[in-house]
Short mmCIF file of C-alpha atoms and ligand atoms in Angstrom, two decimals:
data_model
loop_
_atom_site.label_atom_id
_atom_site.label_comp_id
_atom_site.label_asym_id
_atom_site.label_seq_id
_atom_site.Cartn_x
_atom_site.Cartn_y
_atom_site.Cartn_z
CA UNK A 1 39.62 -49.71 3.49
CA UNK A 2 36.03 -49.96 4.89
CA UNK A 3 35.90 -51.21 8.11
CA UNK A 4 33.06 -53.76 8.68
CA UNK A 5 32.32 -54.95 11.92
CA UNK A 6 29.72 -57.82 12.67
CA UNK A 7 27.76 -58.91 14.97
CA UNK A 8 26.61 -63.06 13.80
CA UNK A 9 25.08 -62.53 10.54
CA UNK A 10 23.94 -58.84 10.63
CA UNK A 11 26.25 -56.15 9.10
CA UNK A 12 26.04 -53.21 12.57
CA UNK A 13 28.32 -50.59 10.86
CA UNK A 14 29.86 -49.80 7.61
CA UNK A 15 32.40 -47.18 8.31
CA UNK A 16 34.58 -45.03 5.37
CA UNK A 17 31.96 -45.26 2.57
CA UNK A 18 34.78 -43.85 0.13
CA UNK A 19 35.24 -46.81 -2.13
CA UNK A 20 36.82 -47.08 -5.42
CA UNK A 21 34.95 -48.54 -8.69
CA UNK A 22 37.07 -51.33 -9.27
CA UNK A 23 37.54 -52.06 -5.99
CA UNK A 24 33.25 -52.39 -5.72
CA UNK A 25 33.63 -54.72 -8.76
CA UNK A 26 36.12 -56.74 -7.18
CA UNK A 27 34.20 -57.24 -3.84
CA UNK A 28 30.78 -58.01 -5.95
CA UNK A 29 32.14 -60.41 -8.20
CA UNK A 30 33.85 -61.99 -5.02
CA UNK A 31 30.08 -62.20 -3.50
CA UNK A 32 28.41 -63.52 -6.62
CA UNK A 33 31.23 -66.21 -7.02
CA UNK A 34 31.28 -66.83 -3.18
CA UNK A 35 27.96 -66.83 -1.91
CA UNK A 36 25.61 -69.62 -0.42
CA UNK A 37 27.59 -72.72 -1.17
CA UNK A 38 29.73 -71.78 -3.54
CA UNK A 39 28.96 -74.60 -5.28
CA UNK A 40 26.98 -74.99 -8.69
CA UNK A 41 24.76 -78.13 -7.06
CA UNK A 42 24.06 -81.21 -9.61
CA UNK A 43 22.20 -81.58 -12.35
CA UNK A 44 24.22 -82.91 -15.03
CA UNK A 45 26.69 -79.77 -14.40
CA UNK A 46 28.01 -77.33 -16.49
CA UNK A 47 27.53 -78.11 -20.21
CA UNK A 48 27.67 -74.68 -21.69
CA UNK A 49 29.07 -75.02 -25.01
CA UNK A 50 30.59 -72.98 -27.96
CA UNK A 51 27.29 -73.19 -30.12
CA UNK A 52 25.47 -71.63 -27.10
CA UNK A 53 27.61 -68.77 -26.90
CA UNK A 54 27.19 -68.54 -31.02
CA UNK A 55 23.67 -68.70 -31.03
CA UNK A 56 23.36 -65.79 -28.31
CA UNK A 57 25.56 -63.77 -29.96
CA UNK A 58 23.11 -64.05 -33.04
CA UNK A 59 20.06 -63.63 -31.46
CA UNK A 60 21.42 -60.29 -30.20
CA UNK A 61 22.68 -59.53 -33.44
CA UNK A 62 18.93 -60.63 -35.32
CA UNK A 63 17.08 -58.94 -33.03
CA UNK A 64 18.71 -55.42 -32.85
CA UNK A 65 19.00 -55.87 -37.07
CA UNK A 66 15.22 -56.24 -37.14
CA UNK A 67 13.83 -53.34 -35.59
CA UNK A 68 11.72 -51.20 -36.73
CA UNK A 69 11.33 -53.80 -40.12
CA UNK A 70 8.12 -55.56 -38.52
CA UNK A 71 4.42 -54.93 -39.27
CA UNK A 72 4.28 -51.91 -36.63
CA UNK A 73 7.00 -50.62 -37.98
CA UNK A 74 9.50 -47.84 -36.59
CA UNK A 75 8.40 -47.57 -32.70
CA UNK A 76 11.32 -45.18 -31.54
CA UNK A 77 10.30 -42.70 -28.78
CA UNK A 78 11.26 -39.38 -26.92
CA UNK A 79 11.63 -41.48 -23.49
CA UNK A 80 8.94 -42.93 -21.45
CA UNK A 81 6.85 -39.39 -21.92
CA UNK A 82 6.98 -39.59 -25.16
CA UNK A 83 5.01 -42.69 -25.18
CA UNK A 84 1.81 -40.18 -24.93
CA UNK A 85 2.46 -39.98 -28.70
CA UNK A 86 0.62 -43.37 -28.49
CA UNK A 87 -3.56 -43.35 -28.52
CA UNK A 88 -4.15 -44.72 -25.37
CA UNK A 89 -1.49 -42.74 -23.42
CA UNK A 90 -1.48 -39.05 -22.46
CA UNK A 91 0.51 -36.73 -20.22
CA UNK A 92 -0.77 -35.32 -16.74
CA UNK A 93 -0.95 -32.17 -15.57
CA UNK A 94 2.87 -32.76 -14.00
CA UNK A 95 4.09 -33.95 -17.25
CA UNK A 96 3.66 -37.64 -16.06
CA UNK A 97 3.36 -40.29 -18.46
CA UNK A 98 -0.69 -41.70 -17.85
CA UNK A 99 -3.04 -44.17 -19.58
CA UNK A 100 -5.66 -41.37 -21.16
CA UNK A 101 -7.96 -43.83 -22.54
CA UNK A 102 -11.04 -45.49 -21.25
CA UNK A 103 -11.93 -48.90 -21.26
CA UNK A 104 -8.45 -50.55 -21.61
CA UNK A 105 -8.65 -53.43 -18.86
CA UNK A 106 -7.03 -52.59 -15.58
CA UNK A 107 -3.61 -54.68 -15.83
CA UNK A 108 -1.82 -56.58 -13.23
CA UNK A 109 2.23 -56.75 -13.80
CA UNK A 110 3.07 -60.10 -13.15
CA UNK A 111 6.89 -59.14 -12.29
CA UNK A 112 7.99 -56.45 -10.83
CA UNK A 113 10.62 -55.30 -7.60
CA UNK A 114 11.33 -53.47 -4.78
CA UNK A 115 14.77 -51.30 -3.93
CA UNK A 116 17.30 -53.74 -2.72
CA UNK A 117 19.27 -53.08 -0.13
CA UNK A 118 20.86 -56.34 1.06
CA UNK A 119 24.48 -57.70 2.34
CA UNK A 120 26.72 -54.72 3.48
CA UNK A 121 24.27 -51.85 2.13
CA UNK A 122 21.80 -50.32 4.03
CA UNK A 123 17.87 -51.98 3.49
CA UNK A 124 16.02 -49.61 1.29
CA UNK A 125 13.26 -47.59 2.96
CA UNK A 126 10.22 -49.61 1.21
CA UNK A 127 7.47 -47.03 2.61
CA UNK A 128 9.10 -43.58 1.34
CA UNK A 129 7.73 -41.58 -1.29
CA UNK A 130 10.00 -40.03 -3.26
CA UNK A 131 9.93 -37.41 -5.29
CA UNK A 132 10.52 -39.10 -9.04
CA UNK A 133 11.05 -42.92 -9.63
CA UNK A 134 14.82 -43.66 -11.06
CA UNK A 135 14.49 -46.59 -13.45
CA UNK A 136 17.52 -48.35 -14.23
CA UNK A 137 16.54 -47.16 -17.47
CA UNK A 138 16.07 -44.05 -16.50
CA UNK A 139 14.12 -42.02 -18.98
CA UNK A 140 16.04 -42.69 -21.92
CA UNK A 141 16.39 -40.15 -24.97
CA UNK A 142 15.22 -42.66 -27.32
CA UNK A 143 13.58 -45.48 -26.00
CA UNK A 144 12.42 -48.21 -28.59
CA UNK A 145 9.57 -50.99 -28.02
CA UNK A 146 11.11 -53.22 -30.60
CA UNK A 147 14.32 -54.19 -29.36
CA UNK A 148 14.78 -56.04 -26.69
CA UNK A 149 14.79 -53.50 -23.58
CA UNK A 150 18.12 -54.10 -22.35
CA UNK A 151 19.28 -52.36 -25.83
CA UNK A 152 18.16 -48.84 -25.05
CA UNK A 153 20.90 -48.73 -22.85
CA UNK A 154 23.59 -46.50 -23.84
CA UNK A 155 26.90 -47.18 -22.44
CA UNK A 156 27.14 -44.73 -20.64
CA UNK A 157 23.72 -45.88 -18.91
CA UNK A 158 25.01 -49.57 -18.89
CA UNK A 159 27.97 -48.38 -16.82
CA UNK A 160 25.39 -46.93 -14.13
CA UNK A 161 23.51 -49.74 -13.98
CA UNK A 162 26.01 -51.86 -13.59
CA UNK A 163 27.08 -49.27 -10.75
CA UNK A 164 23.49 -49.00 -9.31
CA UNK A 165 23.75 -52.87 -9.42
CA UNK A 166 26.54 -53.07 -7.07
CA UNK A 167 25.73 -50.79 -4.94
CA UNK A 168 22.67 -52.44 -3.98
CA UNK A 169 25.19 -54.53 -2.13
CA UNK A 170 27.68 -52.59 -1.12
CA UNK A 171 26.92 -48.69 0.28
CA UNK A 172 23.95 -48.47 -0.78
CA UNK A 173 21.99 -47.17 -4.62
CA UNK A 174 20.73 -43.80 -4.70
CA UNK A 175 18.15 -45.45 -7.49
CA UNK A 176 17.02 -48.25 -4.76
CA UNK A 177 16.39 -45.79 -2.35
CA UNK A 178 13.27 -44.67 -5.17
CA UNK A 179 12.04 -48.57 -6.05
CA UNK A 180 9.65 -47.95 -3.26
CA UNK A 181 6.18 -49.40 -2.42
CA UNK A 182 3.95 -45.60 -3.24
CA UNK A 183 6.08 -45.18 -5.63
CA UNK A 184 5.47 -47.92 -7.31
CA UNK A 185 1.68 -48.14 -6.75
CA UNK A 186 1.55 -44.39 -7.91
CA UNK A 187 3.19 -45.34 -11.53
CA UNK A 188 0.16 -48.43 -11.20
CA UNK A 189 -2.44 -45.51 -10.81
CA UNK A 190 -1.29 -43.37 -13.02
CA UNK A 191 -0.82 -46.15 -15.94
CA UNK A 192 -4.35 -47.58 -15.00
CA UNK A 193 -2.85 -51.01 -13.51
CA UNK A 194 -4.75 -53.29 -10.81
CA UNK A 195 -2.11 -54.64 -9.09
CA UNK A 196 1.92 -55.94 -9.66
CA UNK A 197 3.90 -58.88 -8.07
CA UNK A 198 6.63 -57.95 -6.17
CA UNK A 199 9.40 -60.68 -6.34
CA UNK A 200 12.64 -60.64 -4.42
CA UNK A 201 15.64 -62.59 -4.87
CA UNK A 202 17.03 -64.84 -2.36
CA UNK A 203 20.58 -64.24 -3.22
CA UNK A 204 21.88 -66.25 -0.24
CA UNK A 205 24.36 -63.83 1.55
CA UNK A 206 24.15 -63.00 4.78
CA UNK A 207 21.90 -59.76 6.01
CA UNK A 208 18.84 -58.88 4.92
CA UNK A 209 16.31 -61.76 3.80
CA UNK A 210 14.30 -59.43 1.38
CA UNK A 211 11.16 -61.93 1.39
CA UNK A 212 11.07 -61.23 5.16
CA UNK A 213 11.34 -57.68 4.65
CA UNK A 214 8.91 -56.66 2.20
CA UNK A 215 5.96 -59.28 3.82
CA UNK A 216 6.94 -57.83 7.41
CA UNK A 217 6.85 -54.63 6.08
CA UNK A 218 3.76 -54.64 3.65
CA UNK A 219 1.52 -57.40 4.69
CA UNK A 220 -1.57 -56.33 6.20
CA UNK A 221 -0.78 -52.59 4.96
CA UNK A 222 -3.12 -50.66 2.46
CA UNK A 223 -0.46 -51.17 0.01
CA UNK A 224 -0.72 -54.72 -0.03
CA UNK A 225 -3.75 -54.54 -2.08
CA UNK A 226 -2.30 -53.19 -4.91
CA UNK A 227 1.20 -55.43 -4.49
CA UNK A 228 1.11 -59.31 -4.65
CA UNK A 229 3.56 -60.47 -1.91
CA UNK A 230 6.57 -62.59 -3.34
CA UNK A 231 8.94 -64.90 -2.26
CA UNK A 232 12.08 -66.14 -2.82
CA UNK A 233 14.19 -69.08 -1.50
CA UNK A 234 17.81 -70.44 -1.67
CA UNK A 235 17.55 -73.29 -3.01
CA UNK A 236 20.66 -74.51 -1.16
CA UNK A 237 19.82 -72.91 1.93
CA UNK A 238 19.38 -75.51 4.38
CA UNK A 239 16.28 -73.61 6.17
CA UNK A 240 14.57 -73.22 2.15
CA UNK A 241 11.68 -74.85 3.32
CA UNK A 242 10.66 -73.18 6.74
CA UNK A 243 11.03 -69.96 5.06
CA UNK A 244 8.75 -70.74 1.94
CA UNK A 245 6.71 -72.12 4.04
CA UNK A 246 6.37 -68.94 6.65
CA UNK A 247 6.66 -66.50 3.77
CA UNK A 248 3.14 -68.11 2.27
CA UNK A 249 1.56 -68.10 5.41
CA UNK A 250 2.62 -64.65 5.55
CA UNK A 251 0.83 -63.53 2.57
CA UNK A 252 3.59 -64.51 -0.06
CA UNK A 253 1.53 -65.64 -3.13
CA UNK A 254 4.43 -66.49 -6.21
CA UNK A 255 7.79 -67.39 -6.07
CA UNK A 256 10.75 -66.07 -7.71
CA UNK A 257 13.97 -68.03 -8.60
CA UNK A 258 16.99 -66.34 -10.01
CA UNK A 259 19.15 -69.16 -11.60
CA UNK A 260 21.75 -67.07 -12.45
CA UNK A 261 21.74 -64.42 -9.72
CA UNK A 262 21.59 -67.77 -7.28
CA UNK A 263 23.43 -69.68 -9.36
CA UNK A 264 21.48 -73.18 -9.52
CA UNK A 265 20.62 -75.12 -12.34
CA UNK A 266 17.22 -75.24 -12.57
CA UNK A 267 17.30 -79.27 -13.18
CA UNK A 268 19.63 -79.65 -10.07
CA UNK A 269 17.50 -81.92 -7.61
CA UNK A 270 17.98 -79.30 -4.93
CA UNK A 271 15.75 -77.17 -6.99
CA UNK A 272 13.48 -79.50 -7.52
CA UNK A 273 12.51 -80.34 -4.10
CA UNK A 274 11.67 -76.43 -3.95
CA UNK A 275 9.04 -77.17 -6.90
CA UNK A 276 7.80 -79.78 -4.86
CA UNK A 277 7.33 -78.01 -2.01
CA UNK A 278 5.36 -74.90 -4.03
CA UNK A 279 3.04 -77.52 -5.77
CA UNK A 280 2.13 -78.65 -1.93
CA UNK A 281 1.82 -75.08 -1.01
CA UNK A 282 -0.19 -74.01 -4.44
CA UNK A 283 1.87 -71.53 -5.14
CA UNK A 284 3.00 -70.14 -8.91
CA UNK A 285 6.79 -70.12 -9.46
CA UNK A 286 8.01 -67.21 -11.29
CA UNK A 287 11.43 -67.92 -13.14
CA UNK A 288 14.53 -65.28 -14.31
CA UNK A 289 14.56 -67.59 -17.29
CA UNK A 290 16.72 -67.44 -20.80
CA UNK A 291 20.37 -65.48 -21.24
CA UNK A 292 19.72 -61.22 -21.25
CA UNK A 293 22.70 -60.95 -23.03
CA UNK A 294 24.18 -58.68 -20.19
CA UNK A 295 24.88 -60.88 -17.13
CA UNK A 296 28.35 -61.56 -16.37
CA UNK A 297 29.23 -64.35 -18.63
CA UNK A 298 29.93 -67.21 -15.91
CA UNK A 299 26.30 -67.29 -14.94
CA UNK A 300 24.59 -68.22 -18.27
CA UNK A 301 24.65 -71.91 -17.90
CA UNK A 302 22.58 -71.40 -15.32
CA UNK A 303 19.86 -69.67 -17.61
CA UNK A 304 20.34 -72.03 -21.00
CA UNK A 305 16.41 -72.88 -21.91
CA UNK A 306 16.80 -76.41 -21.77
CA UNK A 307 17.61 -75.98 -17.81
CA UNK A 308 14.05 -75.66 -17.10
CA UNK A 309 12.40 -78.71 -19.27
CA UNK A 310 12.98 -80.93 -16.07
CA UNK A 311 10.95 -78.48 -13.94
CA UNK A 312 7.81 -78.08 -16.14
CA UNK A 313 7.47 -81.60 -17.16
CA UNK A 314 8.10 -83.19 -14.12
CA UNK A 315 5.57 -80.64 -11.96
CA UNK A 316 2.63 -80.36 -14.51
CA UNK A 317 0.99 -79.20 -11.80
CA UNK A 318 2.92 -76.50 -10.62
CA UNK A 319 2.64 -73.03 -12.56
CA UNK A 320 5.43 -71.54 -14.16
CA UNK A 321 6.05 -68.38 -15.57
CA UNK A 322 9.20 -67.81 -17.30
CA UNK A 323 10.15 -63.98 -16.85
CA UNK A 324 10.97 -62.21 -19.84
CA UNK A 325 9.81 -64.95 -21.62
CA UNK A 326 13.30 -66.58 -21.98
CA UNK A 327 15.01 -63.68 -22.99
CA UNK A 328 17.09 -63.57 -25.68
CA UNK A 329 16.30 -67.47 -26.02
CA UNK A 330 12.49 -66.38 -26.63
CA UNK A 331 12.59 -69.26 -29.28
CA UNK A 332 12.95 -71.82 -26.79
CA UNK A 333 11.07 -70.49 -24.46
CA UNK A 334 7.80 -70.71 -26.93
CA UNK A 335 8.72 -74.16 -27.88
CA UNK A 336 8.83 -75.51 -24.05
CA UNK A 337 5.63 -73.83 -23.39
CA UNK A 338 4.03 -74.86 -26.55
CA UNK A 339 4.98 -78.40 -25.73
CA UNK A 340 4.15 -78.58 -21.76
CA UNK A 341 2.18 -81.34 -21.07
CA UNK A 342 0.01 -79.75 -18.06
CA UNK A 343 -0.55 -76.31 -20.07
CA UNK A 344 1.80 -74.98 -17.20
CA UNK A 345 3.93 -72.19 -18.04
CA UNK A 346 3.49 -68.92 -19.19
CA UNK A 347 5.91 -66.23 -20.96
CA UNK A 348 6.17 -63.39 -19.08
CA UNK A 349 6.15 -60.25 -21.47
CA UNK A 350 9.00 -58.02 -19.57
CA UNK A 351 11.64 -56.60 -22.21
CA UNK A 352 10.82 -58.49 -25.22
CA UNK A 353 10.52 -55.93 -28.21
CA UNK A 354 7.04 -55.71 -30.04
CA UNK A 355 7.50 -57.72 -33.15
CA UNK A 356 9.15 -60.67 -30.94
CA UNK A 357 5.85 -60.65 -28.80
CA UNK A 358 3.74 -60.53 -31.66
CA UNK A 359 5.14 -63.80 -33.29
CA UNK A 360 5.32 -65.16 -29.45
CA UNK A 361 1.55 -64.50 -29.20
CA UNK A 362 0.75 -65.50 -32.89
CA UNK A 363 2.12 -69.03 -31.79
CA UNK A 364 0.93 -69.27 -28.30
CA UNK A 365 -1.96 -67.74 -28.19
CA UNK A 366 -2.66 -65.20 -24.99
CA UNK A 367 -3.77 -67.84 -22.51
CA UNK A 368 0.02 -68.10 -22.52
CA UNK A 369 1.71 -65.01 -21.89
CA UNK A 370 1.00 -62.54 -19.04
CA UNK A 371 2.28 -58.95 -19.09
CA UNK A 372 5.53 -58.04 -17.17
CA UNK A 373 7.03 -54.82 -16.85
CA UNK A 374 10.30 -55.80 -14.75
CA UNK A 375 9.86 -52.41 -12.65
CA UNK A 376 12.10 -50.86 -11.58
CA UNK A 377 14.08 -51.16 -14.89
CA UNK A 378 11.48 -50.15 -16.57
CA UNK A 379 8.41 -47.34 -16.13
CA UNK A 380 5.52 -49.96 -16.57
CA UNK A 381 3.67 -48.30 -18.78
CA UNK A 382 6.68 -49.14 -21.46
CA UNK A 383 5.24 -52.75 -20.66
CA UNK A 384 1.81 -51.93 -21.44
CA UNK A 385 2.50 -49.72 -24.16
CA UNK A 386 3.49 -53.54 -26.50
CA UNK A 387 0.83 -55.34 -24.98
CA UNK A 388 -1.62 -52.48 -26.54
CA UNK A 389 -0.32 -52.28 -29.64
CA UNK A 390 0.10 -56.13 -30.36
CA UNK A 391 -3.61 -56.40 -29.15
CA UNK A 392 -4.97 -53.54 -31.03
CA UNK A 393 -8.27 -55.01 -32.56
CA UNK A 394 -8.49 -57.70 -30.44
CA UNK A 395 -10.34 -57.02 -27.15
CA UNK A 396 -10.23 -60.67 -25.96
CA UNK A 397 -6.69 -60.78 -26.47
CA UNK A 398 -5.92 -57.98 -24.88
CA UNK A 399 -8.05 -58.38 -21.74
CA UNK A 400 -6.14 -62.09 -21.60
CA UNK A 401 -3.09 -60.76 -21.92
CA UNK A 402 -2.98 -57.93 -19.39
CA UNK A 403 -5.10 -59.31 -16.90
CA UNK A 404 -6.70 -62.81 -17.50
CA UNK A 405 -3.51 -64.56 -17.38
CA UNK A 406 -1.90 -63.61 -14.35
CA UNK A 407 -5.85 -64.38 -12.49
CA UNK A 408 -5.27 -67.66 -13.57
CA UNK A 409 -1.30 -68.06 -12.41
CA UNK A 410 -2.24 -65.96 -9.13
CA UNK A 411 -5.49 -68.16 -8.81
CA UNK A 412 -7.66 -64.93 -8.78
ZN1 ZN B 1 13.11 -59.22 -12.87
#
């Protein structure tokens, strides 16, 4: 048994770091079930139904039968390198996958994160360079743009992520320990990007408050020019609001809110006081938004589309992106931007496949969608590789798209 000794809130000493797989499972699903509150807040509760389970399981299904069928075809590569097969890309002199080509607009990743090291594992040095970036994806053999990211994983790689996962709770990931600031802003140079949001997650267990962390850490630092400061909140955290509200004055300039990972409805009135409180503070919110189709089951109510309609229509003025641009429940997602009164939310283009962008941006136009790579699951040039190719002919688009639309969400 590991011994863990205390001292108030802050975890002094883990001791006996030999610990079992199953027994890692049990403890995380004991914190995800257990944490902050416990309790699922209001909002109409917990109306996941049998036809929301169906229709997930057949958006999976649609998407993974589709690709390769659209009007770019097969896009099946050797792994992140061998996304230099595409015009714009190229390898460096290391072998490192690098934007070759001139005049593509310098693009800012509206969502991506930092190693976690939170609860009982050690916080992740944010400062080290290391000497190669683990993705959770981690250079897959085949990696295709036309499925929806999360299906490049192999099983094999699913059980490792879902390990990795863990252990950013518990002992610590050996991946984490590479999701650092240089490393990150050396895959931005490489891939020709301006900037990237970094966006915690207030989980709401006891340890490390990454929000703190990273601003206390990066703020004022070289590095913060190249990395927009997040934050993240609890929404049932009774000190939410003096910790938004120091986190912005400390540089913080989006938050990020994890319905499922914090498990709150987005509708619950808890939730919306936090909306409240960003439109006062002008500040974007940046939602996990829409099912992935490989969260544990219990949390997907929190995630159903529908969830956020309370959010966007009752704060026209606040700006929303919804990461991943709902997910697997893309086609909601277009439909509640499509029909928001203030012209509020974005899609966020992390892991959707190619064709499903395309049809995204044939109906919502790019003043709608800003790119997302979801680093460190992904190398980010895997983001801008579908952004490209969607926008190939169409510099207007493209500059919108990569760039324009996260000025505008940011405010410059
Ligand atoms: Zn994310």
């Amino acid at each position: 048994m590991a011994r863990i000794t205390t001292t108030g809130q802050s975890i002094t000493a883990i001791e006996e770091p030999q610990i079992g797989r199953r027994e890692l499972l049990r403890l995380a699903a004991g914190v995800l079930a257990a944490g902050a509150g416990g309790s699922t807040g209001c909002g109409g509760g917990d109306d996941y139904g049998e036809e929301d389970a169906r229709i997930l399981a057949e958006r999976i299904d649609a998407g993974r039968a589709r690709a390769g069928a659209g009007r770019f075809g097969e896009l099946r590569f050797r792994g992140y390198t061998g996304l230099a097969e595409l015009p714009e890309f190229g390898l460096d002199e290391a072998g490192e996958l690098v934007l070759a080509k001139r005049g593509v607009p310098r693009a800012i990743d509206i969502h991506a994160h930092l190693g976690v090291g939170v609860f009982l594992a050690p916080r992740v040095d944010l400062l080290q360079r290391t000497e190669r970036v683990r993705h959770f994806l981690d250079d897959p053999e085949v990696l295709d743009l036309d499925v929806y990211m999360n299906d490049n994983f192999t099983p094999e790689a699913r059980r490792r992520l879902t390990r990795e996962q863990l252990r950013q709770l518990v002992l610590g990931s050996e991946f984490a320990a590479t999701h650092t600031a240089p490393n990150l802003v050396a895959e931005l140079d490489r891939m020709g990007f301006e900037r990237a949001c970094v966006l915690p997650i207030a989980l709401g267990l006891p340890g490390t408050d990454l929000t703190e962390d990273w601003i206390g850490t990066l703020a004022g630092t070289p590095l913060a020019e190249r990395l927009v400061l997040g934050a993240s909140v609890h929404p049932r955290d009774d000190a939410w609001q003096p910790k938004l509200r120091r986190a912005v004055a400390g540089g913080a300039r989006i938050v990020k809110l994890h319905p499922e990972f914090q498990r709150f409805f987005p509708d619950a009135p808890e939730a919306m006081e936090v909306y409240a409180e960003c439109e006062r503070l002008d500040v974007p919110v940046i939602f996990h938004a829409g099912r992935s189709g490989i969260e544990p089951e219990f949390l997907r109510k929190y995630a159903l589309m529908r969830r956020y309609v309370g959010a966007v229509e009752s704060f026209p003025n606040v700006r929303f992106v919804f990461g991943h641009a709902g997910a697997r429940d893309l086609p909601d997602a277009v439909e509640i931007a499509r029909r928001a009164p203030g012209g509020n939310v974005w899609l966020g283009t992390a892991s959707i496949g190619v064709s499903a962008l395309d049809q995204a941006l044939a109906a919502l136009g790019p003043e709608r969608m800003a790119l997302g790579s979801d680093w460190p699951f992904y190398h980010v040039g895997s983001a801008l590789a579908k952004a490209l190719i969607i926008t190939r002919g169409d510099a207007g688009a493209r500059r919108q798209l990569v760039r324009g639309s996260a000025l505008e969400i940011l405010g410059g």
